[in-house]
Short mmCIF file of C-alpha atoms in Angstrom, two decimals:
data_model
loop_
_atom_site.label_atom_id
_atom_site.label_comp_id
_atom_site.label_asym_id
_atom_site.label_seq_id
_atom_site.Cartn_x
_atom_site.Cartn_y
_atom_site.Cartn_z
CA MET R 68 40.20 -7.00 -2.96
CA ALA R 69 36.52 -7.05 -3.99
CA SER R 70 34.66 -3.78 -3.73
CA ASP R 71 31.31 -3.38 -1.98
CA SER R 72 29.56 -3.19 -5.36
CA ASP R 73 31.22 -6.44 -6.49
CA ARG R 74 30.10 -8.20 -3.34
CA GLU R 75 26.59 -6.80 -3.69
CA LEU R 76 26.44 -8.00 -7.31
CA GLU R 77 27.60 -11.47 -6.31
CA GLU R 78 24.98 -11.65 -3.55
CA LEU R 79 22.31 -10.58 -6.04
CA ARG R 80 23.41 -13.27 -8.48
CA LYS R 81 23.16 -15.88 -5.75
CA GLU R 82 19.71 -14.61 -4.86
CA VAL R 83 18.65 -14.77 -8.51
CA GLU R 84 19.84 -18.36 -8.71
CA ARG R 85 17.93 -19.22 -5.53
CA LEU R 86 14.79 -17.66 -6.95
CA ARG R 87 15.21 -19.54 -10.22
CA ILE R 88 15.39 -22.79 -8.29
CA GLU R 89 12.30 -21.77 -6.33
CA ASN R 90 10.55 -20.93 -9.59
CA ALA R 91 11.31 -24.36 -11.00
CA SER R 92 9.98 -25.95 -7.82
CA LEU R 93 6.78 -23.92 -8.03
CA LYS R 94 6.25 -24.94 -11.64
CA ARG R 95 6.58 -28.57 -10.63
CA GLN R 96 3.85 -27.92 -8.06
CA ASN R 97 1.69 -26.50 -10.87
CA PHE R 98 1.68 -23.14 -9.13
CA GLY R 99 -0.05 -21.37 -12.00
CA ASP R 100 -3.20 -23.52 -11.76
CA ASP R 101 -3.15 -24.38 -8.10
CA LYS R 102 -2.40 -21.02 -6.52
CA ALA R 103 -2.53 -17.98 -8.76
CA ASP R 104 -5.89 -18.71 -10.35
CA THR R 105 -7.57 -19.27 -6.98
CA ILE R 106 -7.40 -15.57 -6.17
CA GLY R 107 -9.52 -14.69 -9.18
CA PHE R 108 -6.99 -12.74 -11.22
CA SER R 109 -7.40 -13.16 -14.97
CA GLU R 110 -4.51 -14.32 -17.12
CA ILE R 111 -2.86 -11.64 -19.21
CA THR R 112 -2.58 -13.44 -22.53
CA GLU R 113 -3.02 -10.36 -24.67
CA ASN R 114 -1.73 -6.87 -25.23
CA ARG R 115 -3.94 -3.87 -25.96
CA SER R 116 -3.13 -1.04 -28.26
CA GLU R 117 -3.17 2.54 -27.04
CA SER R 118 -6.72 3.01 -28.29
CA GLY R 119 -7.94 0.28 -25.97
CA SER R 120 -8.52 -2.31 -28.69
CA ARG R 121 -7.46 -5.88 -28.06
CA GLY R 122 -4.48 -7.42 -29.79
CA SER R 123 -2.44 -10.58 -29.61
CA GLY R 124 0.36 -11.07 -27.10
CA ASP R 125 2.86 -13.72 -26.12
CA VAL R 126 3.78 -12.74 -22.57
CA ASP R 127 4.51 -15.75 -20.35
CA ASN R 128 3.12 -14.96 -16.92
CA THR R 129 4.11 -18.25 -15.28
CA LYS R 130 7.77 -17.32 -14.96
CA LEU R 131 10.19 -14.42 -14.84
CA GLU R 132 12.85 -13.80 -17.44
CA LEU R 133 16.45 -13.25 -16.35
CA ASP R 134 16.27 -9.50 -16.94
CA GLU R 135 13.14 -9.39 -14.77
CA TYR R 136 15.02 -11.03 -11.91
CA LEU R 137 17.62 -8.28 -12.24
CA ARG R 138 15.03 -5.49 -12.63
CA TYR R 139 12.86 -6.55 -9.68
CA GLY R 140 15.62 -8.10 -7.58
CA ARG R 141 15.37 -5.62 -4.71
CA GLN R 142 11.67 -6.26 -4.15
CA LEU R 143 11.88 -10.00 -4.89
CA ILE R 144 13.95 -10.44 -1.74
CA VAL R 145 11.32 -8.64 0.36
CA PRO R 146 9.50 -11.48 2.19
CA GLU R 147 6.08 -9.88 1.62
CA ILE R 148 6.62 -10.03 -2.16
CA GLY R 149 8.91 -12.90 -3.13
CA LEU R 150 8.52 -14.81 -6.36
CA ARG R 151 4.84 -15.61 -5.79
CA GLY R 152 4.03 -11.93 -5.32
CA GLN R 153 6.06 -10.86 -8.33
CA LEU R 154 4.29 -13.36 -10.55
CA ARG R 155 0.94 -12.07 -9.31
CA LEU R 156 2.02 -8.54 -10.18
CA LYS R 157 3.09 -9.69 -13.63
CA LYS R 158 -0.32 -11.29 -14.19
CA ALA R 159 -2.28 -8.34 -12.84
CA LYS R 160 -4.32 -5.82 -14.79
CA ILE R 161 -4.79 -2.52 -12.97
CA LEU R 162 -6.91 0.38 -14.22
CA VAL R 163 -6.00 3.91 -13.12
CA VAL R 164 -8.71 6.53 -13.64
CA GLY R 165 -7.02 9.91 -13.76
CA ALA R 166 -3.43 10.66 -14.81
CA GLY R 167 -3.07 13.84 -12.78
CA GLY R 168 -1.43 14.37 -9.39
CA LEU R 169 -2.59 11.15 -7.74
CA GLY R 170 -2.29 9.09 -10.89
CA SER R 171 1.23 10.30 -11.63
CA SER R 172 2.92 8.82 -8.58
CA ALA R 173 0.64 5.77 -8.49
CA LEU R 174 1.35 4.94 -12.14
CA ALA R 175 5.09 5.43 -11.72
CA TYR R 176 5.41 2.98 -8.84
CA LEU R 177 2.99 0.42 -10.25
CA ALA R 178 4.98 0.37 -13.48
CA GLY R 179 8.24 0.17 -11.60
CA ALA R 180 6.93 -2.73 -9.52
CA GLY R 181 6.19 -4.76 -12.65
CA VAL R 182 2.39 -4.76 -12.95
CA GLY R 183 1.71 -6.61 -16.20
CA THR R 184 -0.97 -4.38 -17.71
CA ILE R 185 -1.90 -0.83 -16.70
CA GLY R 186 -4.93 0.95 -18.13
CA ILE R 187 -5.07 4.75 -18.03
CA VAL R 188 -8.30 6.75 -18.33
CA ASP R 189 -8.05 10.52 -18.83
CA ASP R 190 -9.50 12.91 -21.39
CA ASP R 191 -7.44 15.92 -20.32
CA THR R 192 -4.26 17.37 -21.82
CA VAL R 193 -0.98 18.29 -20.12
CA GLU R 194 -0.67 21.95 -19.10
CA SER R 195 2.34 23.74 -17.66
CA SER R 196 0.40 24.35 -14.43
CA ASN R 197 0.20 20.55 -13.96
CA LEU R 198 3.95 20.00 -13.82
CA GLN R 199 4.34 21.23 -10.24
CA ARG R 200 2.76 18.01 -8.99
CA GLN R 201 2.05 15.68 -11.95
CA ILE R 202 5.57 14.32 -12.14
CA ILE R 203 5.17 11.78 -14.96
CA HIS R 204 4.52 14.59 -17.43
CA ASN R 205 7.16 17.08 -18.58
CA THR R 206 7.61 20.33 -20.47
CA PRO R 207 8.15 18.79 -23.93
CA ARG R 208 4.84 16.94 -23.56
CA VAL R 209 2.71 19.99 -22.76
CA ASP R 210 -0.49 19.79 -24.85
CA TRP R 211 -0.20 15.99 -25.11
CA PRO R 212 -3.18 13.93 -23.97
CA LYS R 213 -2.37 12.98 -20.38
CA CYS R 214 -3.05 9.30 -20.96
CA HIS R 215 -0.56 9.22 -23.86
CA SER R 216 2.03 11.17 -21.87
CA ALA R 217 1.62 8.74 -18.97
CA ALA R 218 1.98 5.75 -21.30
CA LYS R 219 5.18 7.25 -22.74
CA PHE R 220 6.59 7.65 -19.23
CA ILE R 221 5.74 4.04 -18.37
CA ARG R 222 7.29 2.67 -21.56
CA ASP R 223 10.50 4.58 -20.87
CA LEU R 224 10.57 3.41 -17.26
CA ASN R 225 9.62 -0.23 -17.79
CA PRO R 226 9.06 -1.61 -21.31
CA LYS R 227 7.87 -4.87 -19.75
CA VAL R 228 4.55 -3.23 -18.83
CA ASN R 229 1.63 -3.24 -21.27
CA THR R 230 -0.23 0.07 -21.35
CA VAL R 231 -3.80 0.68 -22.47
CA THR R 232 -4.96 4.28 -22.88
CA TYR R 233 -8.52 5.59 -22.91
CA LYS R 234 -8.63 9.22 -23.99
CA THR R 235 -12.20 9.72 -22.90
CA ARG R 236 -14.23 11.02 -20.01
CA LEU R 237 -15.59 8.21 -17.86
CA THR R 238 -19.39 8.05 -18.18
CA GLY R 239 -22.19 5.62 -17.50
CA ASP R 240 -22.10 4.72 -21.20
CA ASN R 241 -18.49 3.50 -21.22
CA ALA R 242 -17.52 2.69 -17.62
CA PHE R 243 -18.48 -1.00 -17.66
CA ASP R 244 -16.80 -1.64 -21.00
CA ILE R 245 -13.60 -0.01 -19.77
CA PHE R 246 -13.54 -1.68 -16.33
CA THR R 247 -14.30 -5.21 -17.56
CA GLY R 248 -11.24 -7.46 -17.43
CA TYR R 249 -9.29 -5.49 -14.83
CA ASP R 250 -8.41 -6.94 -11.43
CA LEU R 251 -8.18 -3.66 -9.53
CA VAL R 252 -9.15 -0.02 -10.05
CA LEU R 253 -7.48 3.10 -8.67
CA ASP R 254 -9.65 6.21 -8.34
CA CYS R 255 -7.29 9.14 -8.93
CA THR R 256 -9.99 11.69 -9.79
CA ASP R 257 -11.15 14.80 -7.95
CA THR R 258 -14.87 15.16 -8.70
CA PRO R 259 -17.62 13.60 -6.56
CA SER R 260 -19.80 12.52 -9.49
CA THR R 261 -16.93 10.54 -11.03
CA ARG R 262 -16.04 9.02 -7.66
CA TYR R 263 -19.55 7.63 -7.25
CA LEU R 264 -19.58 6.32 -10.83
CA ILE R 265 -16.22 4.59 -10.33
CA ASN R 266 -17.41 3.07 -7.06
CA ASP R 267 -20.71 1.80 -8.45
CA THR R 268 -19.10 0.29 -11.54
CA ALA R 269 -16.43 -1.45 -9.45
CA VAL R 270 -19.03 -2.82 -7.04
CA LEU R 271 -21.29 -4.15 -9.79
CA LEU R 272 -18.30 -5.82 -11.48
CA ASN R 273 -16.91 -7.04 -8.13
CA ILE R 274 -13.58 -5.27 -8.58
CA PRO R 275 -11.63 -3.94 -5.56
CA LEU R 276 -11.09 -0.18 -5.52
CA VAL R 277 -8.30 1.96 -4.05
CA SER R 278 -9.43 5.57 -3.68
CA ALA R 279 -7.52 8.67 -2.59
CA SER R 280 -7.99 12.41 -2.52
CA ALA R 281 -5.78 15.40 -1.76
CA LEU R 282 -6.34 19.13 -1.33
CA LYS R 283 -4.08 21.87 -0.02
CA THR R 284 -1.91 20.04 2.56
CA GLU R 285 -4.14 17.08 3.41
CA GLY R 286 -5.01 13.70 1.92
CA GLN R 287 -7.26 10.68 2.44
CA LEU R 288 -6.85 7.01 1.43
CA LEU R 289 -9.40 4.16 1.29
CA VAL R 290 -9.45 0.54 0.13
CA LEU R 291 -13.03 -0.20 -0.92
CA ASN R 292 -15.19 -3.08 -2.10
CA TYR R 293 -12.59 -5.58 -0.87
CA LEU R 294 -13.16 -8.65 1.31
CA SER R 295 -15.42 -7.56 4.18
CA GLY R 296 -14.86 -3.86 3.64
CA PRO R 297 -17.42 -1.21 2.62
CA CYS R 298 -17.84 0.59 -0.68
CA TYR R 299 -17.69 4.36 -1.10
CA ARG R 300 -21.48 4.68 -0.81
CA CYS R 301 -21.48 2.75 2.46
CA LEU R 302 -19.29 5.48 3.93
CA PHE R 303 -20.72 8.47 2.10
CA PRO R 304 -24.33 7.74 1.09
CA ILE R 305 -24.94 11.46 0.64
CA PRO R 306 -22.48 13.55 -1.42
CA PRO R 307 -20.97 16.72 0.02
CA PRO R 308 -22.74 20.01 -0.70
CA PRO R 309 -21.62 21.19 -4.16
CA ASP R 310 -20.54 24.58 -2.83
CA SER R 311 -18.15 22.89 -0.38
CA VAL R 312 -16.22 20.98 -3.06
CA LEU R 313 -12.99 22.64 -4.16
CA SER R 314 -10.74 21.55 -6.97
CA CYS R 315 -6.96 21.90 -6.89
CA GLY R 316 -7.41 24.94 -9.11
CA ASP R 317 -9.68 26.62 -6.56
CA GLY R 318 -8.21 25.39 -3.27
CA GLY R 319 -4.59 24.77 -4.19
CA ILE R 320 -2.43 21.71 -3.61
CA LEU R 321 1.08 21.08 -2.29
CA GLY R 322 2.76 18.77 -4.79
CA PRO R 323 4.37 16.30 -2.36
CA VAL R 324 1.04 15.82 -0.58
CA VAL R 325 -0.77 14.52 -3.65
CA GLY R 326 2.38 12.56 -4.51
CA ILE R 327 2.35 10.83 -1.13
CA MET R 328 -1.29 9.87 -1.50
CA GLY R 329 -0.67 8.43 -4.97
CA VAL R 330 2.28 6.42 -3.66
CA LEU R 331 0.07 5.07 -0.87
CA GLN R 332 -2.45 4.01 -3.51
CA SER R 333 0.26 2.05 -5.30
CA ILE R 334 1.27 0.36 -2.03
CA GLU R 335 -2.30 -0.70 -1.29
CA ALA R 336 -2.69 -1.91 -4.88
CA ILE R 337 0.43 -4.06 -4.53
CA LYS R 338 -0.83 -5.44 -1.22
CA VAL R 339 -4.20 -6.37 -2.71
CA ILE R 340 -2.67 -7.96 -5.81
CA THR R 341 -0.07 -9.96 -3.88
CA GLY R 342 -2.64 -11.17 -1.35
CA ALA R 343 -1.22 -9.44 1.71
CA TYR R 344 -4.66 -9.15 3.30
CA GLU R 345 -5.67 -12.72 2.51
CA PHE R 346 -3.41 -14.25 5.12
CA SER R 347 -4.23 -11.96 8.05
CA LYS R 348 -7.32 -10.46 9.61
CA TYR R 349 -8.46 -7.60 7.40
CA THR R 350 -9.64 -4.46 9.16
CA PRO R 351 -11.03 -1.77 6.85
CA SER R 352 -9.62 1.64 7.74
CA MET R 353 -9.29 5.17 6.44
CA THR R 354 -5.85 6.78 6.35
CA LEU R 355 -5.70 10.54 6.85
CA PHE R 356 -2.57 12.58 6.15
CA SER R 357 -1.97 16.20 7.13
CA ALA R 358 1.43 17.59 6.18
CA TYR R 359 1.37 20.48 8.66
CA SER R 360 -0.08 18.62 11.65
CA ALA R 361 1.61 16.68 14.41
CA PRO R 362 1.19 13.78 14.19
CA GLN R 363 0.82 13.79 10.42
CA TRP R 364 -1.03 10.45 10.23
CA ARG R 365 -4.35 9.28 11.59
CA TYR R 366 -6.18 6.02 11.05
CA ILE R 367 -9.93 5.59 11.41
CA ARG R 368 -11.37 2.09 11.66
CA MET R 369 -14.32 1.62 9.33
CA ARG R 370 -17.34 -0.64 9.54
CA GLY R 371 -17.98 -3.34 6.99
CA LYS R 372 -20.53 -3.34 4.20
CA LYS R 373 -23.75 -1.49 4.93
CA ASP R 374 -26.85 -3.62 4.41
CA THR R 375 -28.87 -0.59 3.32
CA CYS R 376 -26.28 0.59 0.78
CA ALA R 377 -27.87 1.59 -2.52
CA VAL R 378 -25.36 -0.38 -4.59
CA CYS R 379 -23.81 -3.16 -2.46
CA GLY R 380 -26.61 -3.68 0.09
CA SER R 381 -29.11 -6.51 0.25
CA ASN R 382 -31.69 -4.61 -1.82
CA PRO R 383 -29.73 -2.33 -4.17
CA SER R 384 -31.48 0.38 -6.15
CA ILE R 385 -28.52 1.12 -8.42
CA THR R 386 -27.99 -1.39 -11.23
CA ARG R 387 -25.77 -1.73 -14.26
CA GLN R 388 -28.73 -1.33 -16.57
CA GLY R 389 -29.82 1.84 -14.83
CA ILE R 390 -26.34 3.35 -15.14
CA GLU R 391 -25.78 2.36 -18.76
CA PHE R 392 -29.23 3.48 -19.89
CA GLY R 393 -28.90 6.84 -18.16
CA GLU R 394 -31.67 6.18 -15.64
CA TYR R 395 -29.35 7.32 -12.86
CA SER R 396 -27.76 10.78 -13.14
CA TYR R 397 -24.59 11.31 -11.13
CA GLU R 398 -24.60 15.01 -11.91
CA GLU R 399 -28.07 15.41 -10.42
CA PHE R 400 -27.16 13.21 -7.44
CA CYS R 401 -24.08 15.28 -6.59
CA GLY R 402 -25.61 18.59 -7.64
CA ARG R 403 -23.84 21.61 -9.03
CA ALA R 404 -22.19 24.48 -7.25
CA SER R 405 -24.57 27.38 -7.07
CA GLN R 406 -23.60 30.36 -9.18
CA VAL R 407 -24.30 33.97 -8.39
CA TYR R 408 -25.45 35.60 -11.60
CA LEU R 409 -24.92 39.34 -11.65
CA LYS R 410 -27.00 41.64 -13.78
CA PRO R 411 -25.17 43.47 -16.57
CA GLU R 412 -25.48 46.76 -14.68
CA GLU R 413 -23.83 45.12 -11.65
CA ARG R 414 -20.72 44.13 -13.61
CA VAL R 415 -17.70 46.27 -14.40
CA THR R 416 -15.53 45.16 -17.31
CA VAL R 417 -11.76 45.38 -17.17
CA GLU R 418 -11.83 47.98 -19.92
CA THR R 419 -14.36 50.15 -18.07
CA TYR R 420 -12.48 49.93 -14.79
CA SER R 421 -9.22 50.82 -16.50
CA LYS R 422 -10.78 54.01 -17.82
CA GLU R 423 -12.56 55.01 -14.60
CA ARG R 424 -10.27 53.76 -11.82
CA ASP R 425 -9.10 57.30 -11.02
CA MET R 426 -12.65 58.18 -9.93
CA PRO R 427 -13.52 57.81 -6.20
CA HIS R 428 -14.35 54.17 -5.31
CA THR R 429 -13.54 51.36 -2.87
CA LEU R 430 -12.25 48.09 -4.38
CA ILE R 431 -12.42 44.95 -2.20
CA ASP R 432 -10.52 41.83 -3.31
CA VAL R 433 -12.54 38.83 -2.05
CA ARG R 434 -9.92 36.18 -2.89
CA GLU R 435 -7.93 34.36 -0.22
CA SER R 436 -5.07 36.36 1.25
CA SER R 437 -2.48 34.03 -0.33
CA GLN R 438 -3.84 34.91 -3.77
CA PHE R 439 -4.04 38.59 -2.86
CA ASP R 440 -0.35 38.53 -1.90
CA ILE R 441 0.61 37.08 -5.29
CA CYS R 442 -1.05 39.84 -7.28
CA SER R 443 -3.72 42.47 -6.78
CA LEU R 444 -5.01 45.63 -8.38
CA PRO R 445 -3.44 48.86 -7.10
CA GLY R 446 -5.49 50.39 -4.31
CA SER R 447 -7.57 47.26 -3.64
CA ILE R 448 -8.28 46.06 -0.10
CA SER R 449 -8.09 42.41 0.94
CA LYS R 450 -11.37 41.08 2.34
CA LEU R 451 -9.47 40.06 5.49
CA VAL R 452 -8.36 43.63 6.17
CA MET R 453 -10.57 45.89 8.30
CA LEU R 454 -12.32 48.37 6.03
CA PRO R 455 -11.54 52.02 6.73
CA PRO R 456 -14.42 54.02 8.25
CA ALA R 457 -15.01 55.92 5.01
CA ALA R 458 -15.22 52.79 2.86
CA GLY R 459 -18.99 52.51 2.83
CA ALA R 460 -20.74 52.52 -0.52
CA SER R 461 -22.49 55.67 -1.68
CA PRO R 462 -23.43 57.21 -5.01
CA GLN R 463 -20.24 59.26 -4.73
CA THR R 464 -18.05 56.27 -3.64
CA PRO R 465 -19.09 53.01 -5.32
CA LEU R 466 -18.10 49.73 -3.67
CA LEU R 467 -16.55 47.24 -6.13
CA LEU R 468 -15.48 43.60 -5.74
CA SER R 469 -12.48 41.98 -7.38
CA LEU R 470 -13.05 38.23 -7.95
CA ARG R 471 -11.14 35.21 -9.23
CA SER R 472 -14.39 33.66 -10.46
CA SER R 473 -18.12 34.00 -9.80
CA ARG R 474 -17.82 31.30 -7.09
CA ASN R 475 -15.84 33.80 -5.01
CA VAL R 476 -18.83 36.08 -4.62
CA GLY R 477 -20.58 33.89 -2.04
CA SER R 478 -21.77 35.89 0.93
CA TRP R 479 -20.16 38.99 -0.54
CA TYR R 480 -23.03 39.34 -2.97
CA TRP R 481 -25.84 41.61 -1.90
CA ASP R 482 -28.88 43.33 -3.32
CA THR R 483 -27.48 46.56 -4.69
CA ASN R 484 -30.82 48.26 -4.07
CA ALA R 485 -30.29 47.80 -0.34
CA VAL R 486 -26.87 49.42 -0.27
#
């Protein structure tokens, strides 16, 4: 009596045979010229080395090999994908900027889905603090360049995928050279200046963009510069105040949250590549996720392109030449977080405090309570705790602040002459 696994294998073989027949029929209809090229995706007739240089390749993107039918069999039988969709994925070139938390899950599922060529841009190295959420890296690859670690993961997962690594920071000097030739870009970064650079480059090269962000327990997802939809500048013409922008290092991040947002990026990338939005009315929207809210998901309908947009509007002021020649500064546009610079006499070194901590003083820890609970100096008071009546500063009882960084001073800084 045949087991369930035997029956499942036989059904899969039948499905593979059906798909092979369909493939032959599509080839007779000249599918490669008549259909695939009409969506504007370039042929992948080359491989690139890990340094980003071009090399020769012999990948046939007009058909699937037998092992590819077996590898992708479960998604081939999904009506929204099918053979046409799988061939589009095999032809596609997708660039992922950032191989951190967002990029990790996005890269994993894009590679698993069979995207033909994946480019990876990241100048950072793997640290042990990354591994809580950046799941394509591992302990043996700590200190590796992230782009190389990501490429190693992809090769181990799916050797059918070509990887191109760019161990460099994305700048106006190199963005257009890197982006050229890709069909889709994923923004998996976490700095406003880079987000605007990615958006502007994608718009000026007419490349769709899938953007996501995540912080603490919340995330946001956008498909930009696609069909009738807006670009990032249409939605956010003015960047957020620099002091309001937190990184994962400052604000914290729950690993599964950034993982979910990266997975959603891969889903939207697959939908764009396979033409899911080309056969139905496309409504641009923003997806918001909040892990600790009920409901967890919200969707905000977005307007289309903004005619006054500085990069995709009818009279744009941002051009490729201006970006490449450094006429437009993204750092100046987004600004820098203000720093509170303390005078030398207002600072207390660790060594000095260690020697004098037995003297009368009040020590206030201005970090968030979650950080205070992890570790704190003996005798310190959390900023969220009511100060005792005798805690005021005086020559006999100095008032000291314990900080994680100078950004934590904020409103806690005061003119010491007024105390």
